[in-house]
Tab-separated table of N, CA and C in Angstrom:
chain	number	residue	atom	x	y	z
A	16	UNK	N	0.479	-1.620	-0.039
A	16	UNK	CA	0.256	0.168	-0.058
A	16	UNK	C	0.680	1.452	-0.872
A	17	UNK	N	1.971	0.886	-0.375
A	17	UNK	CA	2.924	2.708	-0.930
A	17	UNK	C	1.989	3.399	-1.584
A	18	UNK	N	2.496	4.490	-1.379
A	18	UNK	CA	1.331	4.827	-2.710
A	18	UNK	C	2.923	5.920	-2.765
A	19	UNK	N	2.557	6.502	-4.253
A	19	UNK	CA	4.059	6.655	-5.372
A	19	UNK	C	4.294	7.463	-5.156
A	20	UNK	N	5.105	8.436	-4.584
A	20	UNK	CA	6.273	9.396	-4.262
A	20	UNK	C	5.851	10.677	-6.147
A	21	UNK	N	5.247	11.633	-5.769
A	21	UNK	CA	5.097	12.990	-6.810
A	21	UNK	C	5.774	13.877	-6.061
A	22	UNK	N	6.563	14.415	-7.047
A	22	UNK	CA	6.793	15.581	-7.233
A	22	UNK	C	6.006	16.409	-7.394
A	23	UNK	N	5.667	17.472	-6.229
A	23	UNK	CA	4.936	18.542	-6.595
A	23	UNK	C	5.392	19.316	-6.877
A	24	UNK	N	6.890	19.787	-7.740
A	24	UNK	CA	7.657	21.131	-8.614
A	24	UNK	C	6.988	20.461	-9.822
A	25	UNK	N	7.131	19.469	-9.864
A	25	UNK	CA	7.666	18.692	-11.068
A	25	UNK	C	5.463	19.175	-12.310
A	26	UNK	N	4.973	18.289	-11.248
A	26	UNK	CA	3.952	18.155	-10.778
A	26	UNK	C	3.025	19.213	-11.803
A	27	UNK	N	3.297	20.266	-9.925
A	27	UNK	CA	3.238	21.802	-11.189
A	27	UNK	C	3.522	22.557	-12.483
A	28	UNK	N	4.705	21.962	-12.632
A	28	UNK	CA	5.236	22.905	-14.341
A	28	UNK	C	4.509	21.018	-15.020
A	29	UNK	N	4.042	20.628	-14.749
A	29	UNK	CA	3.551	19.915	-15.980
A	29	UNK	C	2.444	20.178	-16.521
A	30	UNK	N	1.355	20.629	-15.336
A	30	UNK	CA	0.318	20.956	-15.249
A	30	UNK	C	0.491	22.664	-15.791
A	31	UNK	N	0.856	23.217	-15.885
A	31	UNK	CA	0.842	24.587	-16.198
A	31	UNK	C	1.785	24.943	-18.152
A	32	UNK	N	2.679	23.883	-17.805
A	32	UNK	CA	2.678	23.341	-19.404
A	32	UNK	C	1.751	23.225	-19.761
A	33	UNK	N	0.825	21.995	-19.484
A	33	UNK	CA	-0.329	21.849	-19.877
A	33	UNK	C	-1.280	23.012	-20.696
A	34	UNK	N	-1.511	23.845	-19.510
A	34	UNK	CA	-2.476	24.630	-19.256
A	34	UNK	C	-2.046	26.094	-20.489
A	35	UNK	N	-0.690	25.797	-21.236
A	35	UNK	CA	-0.084	26.860	-21.494
A	35	UNK	C	-0.462	26.586	-23.293
A	36	UNK	N	-0.352	25.178	-23.095
A	36	UNK	CA	-0.325	24.539	-24.644
A	36	UNK	C	-2.100	25.054	-25.433
A	37	UNK	N	-2.465	23.909	-23.841
A	37	UNK	CA	-4.279	24.863	-24.297
A	37	UNK	C	-4.814	26.505	-25.089
A	38	UNK	N	-3.915	27.335	-23.668
A	38	UNK	CA	-4.283	28.945	-24.552
A	38	UNK	C	-3.707	28.789	-25.846
A	39	UNK	N	-2.109	28.078	-25.902
A	39	UNK	CA	-1.756	28.844	-27.255
A	39	UNK	C	-2.510	27.995	-28.270
A	40	UNK	N	-2.853	26.711	-28.090
A	40	UNK	CA	-3.866	26.024	-29.317
A	40	UNK	C	-5.040	26.818	-29.387
A	41	UNK	N	-5.785	27.224	-28.259
A	41	UNK	CA	-6.862	28.311	-28.604
A	41	UNK	C	-6.632	29.797	-29.242
A	42	UNK	N	-5.574	30.304	-28.906
A	42	UNK	CA	-4.663	31.705	-29.340
A	42	UNK	C	-4.972	31.256	-31.356
A	43	UNK	N	-4.306	29.945	-31.973
A	43	UNK	CA	-4.305	29.834	-32.913
A	43	UNK	C	-5.116	29.611	-34.296
A	44	UNK	N	-6.158	29.290	-33.030
A	44	UNK	CA	-7.407	29.133	-33.947
A	44	UNK	C	-8.366	30.440	-33.998
A	45	UNK	N	-8.177	30.851	-32.669
A	45	UNK	CA	-9.300	32.286	-32.399
A	45	UNK	C	-8.003	33.464	-33.309
A	46	UNK	N	-6.880	33.585	-33.447
A	46	UNK	CA	-6.205	34.460	-33.686
A	46	UNK	C	-5.807	33.207	-35.486
A	47	UNK	N	-5.760	33.028	-35.469
A	47	UNK	CA	-5.140	32.841	-36.212
A	47	UNK	C	-5.200	32.602	-38.086
A	48	UNK	N	-4.549	33.252	-39.178
A	48	UNK	CA	-4.996	33.536	-40.461
A	48	UNK	C	-4.316	32.020	-41.502
A	49	UNK	N	-5.505	32.077	-42.276
A	49	UNK	CA	-5.255	31.573	-43.287
A	49	UNK	C	-4.090	31.919	-43.623
A	50	UNK	N	-4.036	30.925	-45.157
A	50	UNK	CA	-2.705	31.181	-46.086
A	50	UNK	C	-3.574	32.207	-47.000
A	51	UNK	N	-3.911	32.757	-47.524
A	51	UNK	CA	-4.892	33.089	-48.008
A	51	UNK	C	-4.902	34.522	-47.829
A	52	UNK	N	-5.154	34.715	-46.180
A	52	UNK	CA	-4.806	35.923	-46.015
A	52	UNK	C	-3.884	36.599	-45.577
A	53	UNK	N	-2.762	35.846	-45.771
A	53	UNK	CA	-1.758	35.571	-45.603
A	53	UNK	C	-1.165	36.369	-46.648
A	54	UNK	N	-1.769	36.220	-47.825
A	54	UNK	CA	-0.744	36.235	-49.482
A	54	UNK	C	-1.526	37.340	-49.601
A	55	UNK	N	-2.836	37.442	-49.090
A	55	UNK	CA	-3.054	38.495	-49.607
A	55	UNK	C	-2.049	40.245	-48.276
A	56	UNK	N	-2.133	39.635	-46.985
A	56	UNK	CA	-1.900	40.604	-46.631
A	56	UNK	C	-0.142	41.200	-47.356
A	57	UNK	N	0.673	40.402	-47.727
A	57	UNK	CA	2.170	40.348	-48.551
A	57	UNK	C	2.033	40.962	-49.236
A	58	UNK	N	0.594	40.536	-49.692
A	58	UNK	CA	0.749	41.817	-51.816
A	58	UNK	C	0.733	42.906	-51.264
A	59	UNK	N	-0.608	43.349	-50.648
A	59	UNK	CA	-0.925	44.693	-50.046
A	59	UNK	C	0.424	45.618	-49.536
A	60	UNK	N	1.170	44.505	-48.539
A	60	UNK	CA	2.563	45.407	-48.199
A	60	UNK	C	3.448	45.570	-49.380
A	61	UNK	N	3.645	44.905	-50.472
A	61	UNK	CA	4.845	44.741	-52.091
A	61	UNK	C	4.620	45.856	-52.122
A	62	UNK	N	2.795	45.946	-52.285
A	62	UNK	CA	3.070	47.060	-54.331
A	62	UNK	C	2.839	48.438	-52.940
A	63	UNK	N	1.884	48.560	-51.148
A	63	UNK	CA	2.694	49.915	-50.988
A	63	UNK	C	4.097	49.903	-50.551
A	64	UNK	N	4.357	49.071	-50.064
A	64	UNK	CA	6.527	49.229	-50.664
A	64	UNK	C	6.734	50.041	-51.938
A	65	UNK	N	5.964	49.483	-53.449
A	65	UNK	CA	6.933	50.131	-54.915
A	65	UNK	C	5.782	51.222	-55.011
A	66	UNK	N	4.880	51.333	-54.174
A	66	UNK	CA	4.200	53.155	-54.808
A	66	UNK	C	5.381	54.483	-53.615
A	67	UNK	N	5.256	53.032	-52.852
A	67	UNK	CA	5.979	54.561	-51.959
A	67	UNK	C	7.642	54.490	-53.103
A	68	UNK	N	8.109	53.970	-53.013
A	68	UNK	CA	9.472	54.129	-53.455
A	68	UNK	C	9.290	54.679	-54.736
A	69	UNK	N	8.715	54.799	-55.301
A	69	UNK	CA	8.545	55.203	-57.240
A	69	UNK	C	8.174	56.200	-56.156
A	70	UNK	N	8.261	57.451	-54.845
A	70	UNK	CA	7.423	58.330	-55.503
A	70	UNK	C	9.195	58.558	-54.424
A	71	UNK	N	10.129	58.248	-54.556
A	71	UNK	CA	11.964	58.710	-53.909
A	71	UNK	C	12.263	59.669	-54.466
A	72	UNK	N	12.972	60.807	-54.580
A	72	UNK	CA	13.313	62.142	-55.287
A	72	UNK	C	14.953	61.279	-55.673
A	73	UNK	N	15.785	61.112	-55.220
A	73	UNK	CA	16.464	60.200	-55.629
A	73	UNK	C	17.033	58.852	-55.306
A	74	UNK	N	17.759	58.654	-55.827
A	74	UNK	CA	18.906	57.445	-55.170
A	74	UNK	C	20.409	57.123	-55.093
A	75	UNK	N	21.006	56.961	-54.355
A	75	UNK	CA	22.653	57.064	-54.202
A	75	UNK	C	23.123	58.114	-53.365
A	76	UNK	N	23.325	58.959	-53.990
A	76	UNK	CA	24.349	60.031	-52.821
A	76	UNK	C	23.539	60.637	-51.464
A	77	UNK	N	23.003	60.244	-50.339
A	77	UNK	CA	21.803	60.533	-49.324
A	77	UNK	C	22.701	62.195	-49.647
A	78	UNK	N	24.323	62.524	-49.434
A	78	UNK	CA	24.756	63.899	-49.315
A	78	UNK	C	24.417	65.064	-50.773
A	79	UNK	N	24.127	64.216	-52.090
A	79	UNK	CA	23.384	65.760	-52.919
A	79	UNK	C	21.895	65.820	-52.119
A	80	UNK	N	20.895	65.045	-51.630
A	80	UNK	CA	20.154	65.780	-51.675
A	80	UNK	C	20.106	66.583	-49.796
A	81	UNK	N	20.514	66.285	-48.856
A	81	UNK	CA	21.025	67.150	-48.510
A	81	UNK	C	21.319	69.042	-48.297
A	82	UNK	N	20.519	69.586	-47.208
A	82	UNK	CA	20.686	70.689	-46.984
A	82	UNK	C	22.053	71.252	-47.248
A	83	UNK	N	23.596	70.299	-46.574
A	83	UNK	CA	24.461	71.038	-46.592
A	83	UNK	C	24.885	70.684	-47.668
A	84	UNK	N	24.743	70.571	-49.321
A	84	UNK	CA	24.672	70.605	-50.896
A	84	UNK	C	24.151	71.805	-51.061
A	85	UNK	N	22.890	72.309	-50.495
A	85	UNK	CA	23.212	73.836	-50.784
A	85	UNK	C	23.624	74.824	-50.229
A	86	UNK	N	24.366	74.794	-49.532
A	86	UNK	CA	24.900	75.886	-49.369
A	86	UNK	C	26.225	76.561	-49.746
A	87	UNK	N	26.377	77.790	-49.998
A	87	UNK	CA	27.016	78.466	-50.866
A	87	UNK	C	28.000	78.534	-49.853
A	88	UNK	N	29.763	78.556	-50.610
A	88	UNK	CA	30.632	79.005	-49.690
A	88	UNK	C	31.566	80.451	-50.665
A	89	UNK	N	31.546	81.531	-50.216
A	89	UNK	CA	32.719	82.304	-49.996
A	89	UNK	C	33.584	82.236	-50.995
A	90	UNK	N	33.803	83.243	-52.315
A	90	UNK	CA	34.485	83.129	-53.114
A	90	UNK	C	34.206	82.323	-54.524
A	91	UNK	N	33.571	81.029	-54.162
A	91	UNK	CA	33.555	80.449	-55.113
A	91	UNK	C	32.651	81.093	-56.091
A	92	UNK	N	33.206	80.660	-57.451
A	92	UNK	CA	32.438	81.205	-58.862
A	92	UNK	C	31.338	80.218	-58.877
A	93	UNK	N	29.260	80.938	-59.176
A	93	UNK	CA	28.122	79.570	-59.282
A	93	UNK	C	27.874	80.024	-60.677
A	94	UNK	N	27.049	79.847	-60.875
A	94	UNK	CA	26.183	79.726	-62.128
A	94	UNK	C	26.224	81.692	-62.511
A	95	UNK	N	25.765	82.350	-61.274
A	95	UNK	CA	25.288	84.325	-62.420
A	95	UNK	C	26.486	84.798	-62.062
A	96	UNK	N	27.760	83.878	-62.194
A	96	UNK	CA	29.252	84.609	-61.811
A	96	UNK	C	29.990	85.049	-63.024
């Protein structure tokens, strides 16, 4: 009539793991997206990215578009000289 020895810490951790897994499964069902939904979202993001990239002013040298490039140095000959 000897009872099985149960480590309460391990039993608690095992119970908590099962609870977390059940919660995770419920969340996957509730918040999961279908493959078609993911593909649609990816396509929309790609279209938005291309649209935004199409409005870029210049590619390449960021110094060419910085305000410092528009300053005039004293004594430099410009187009009006």
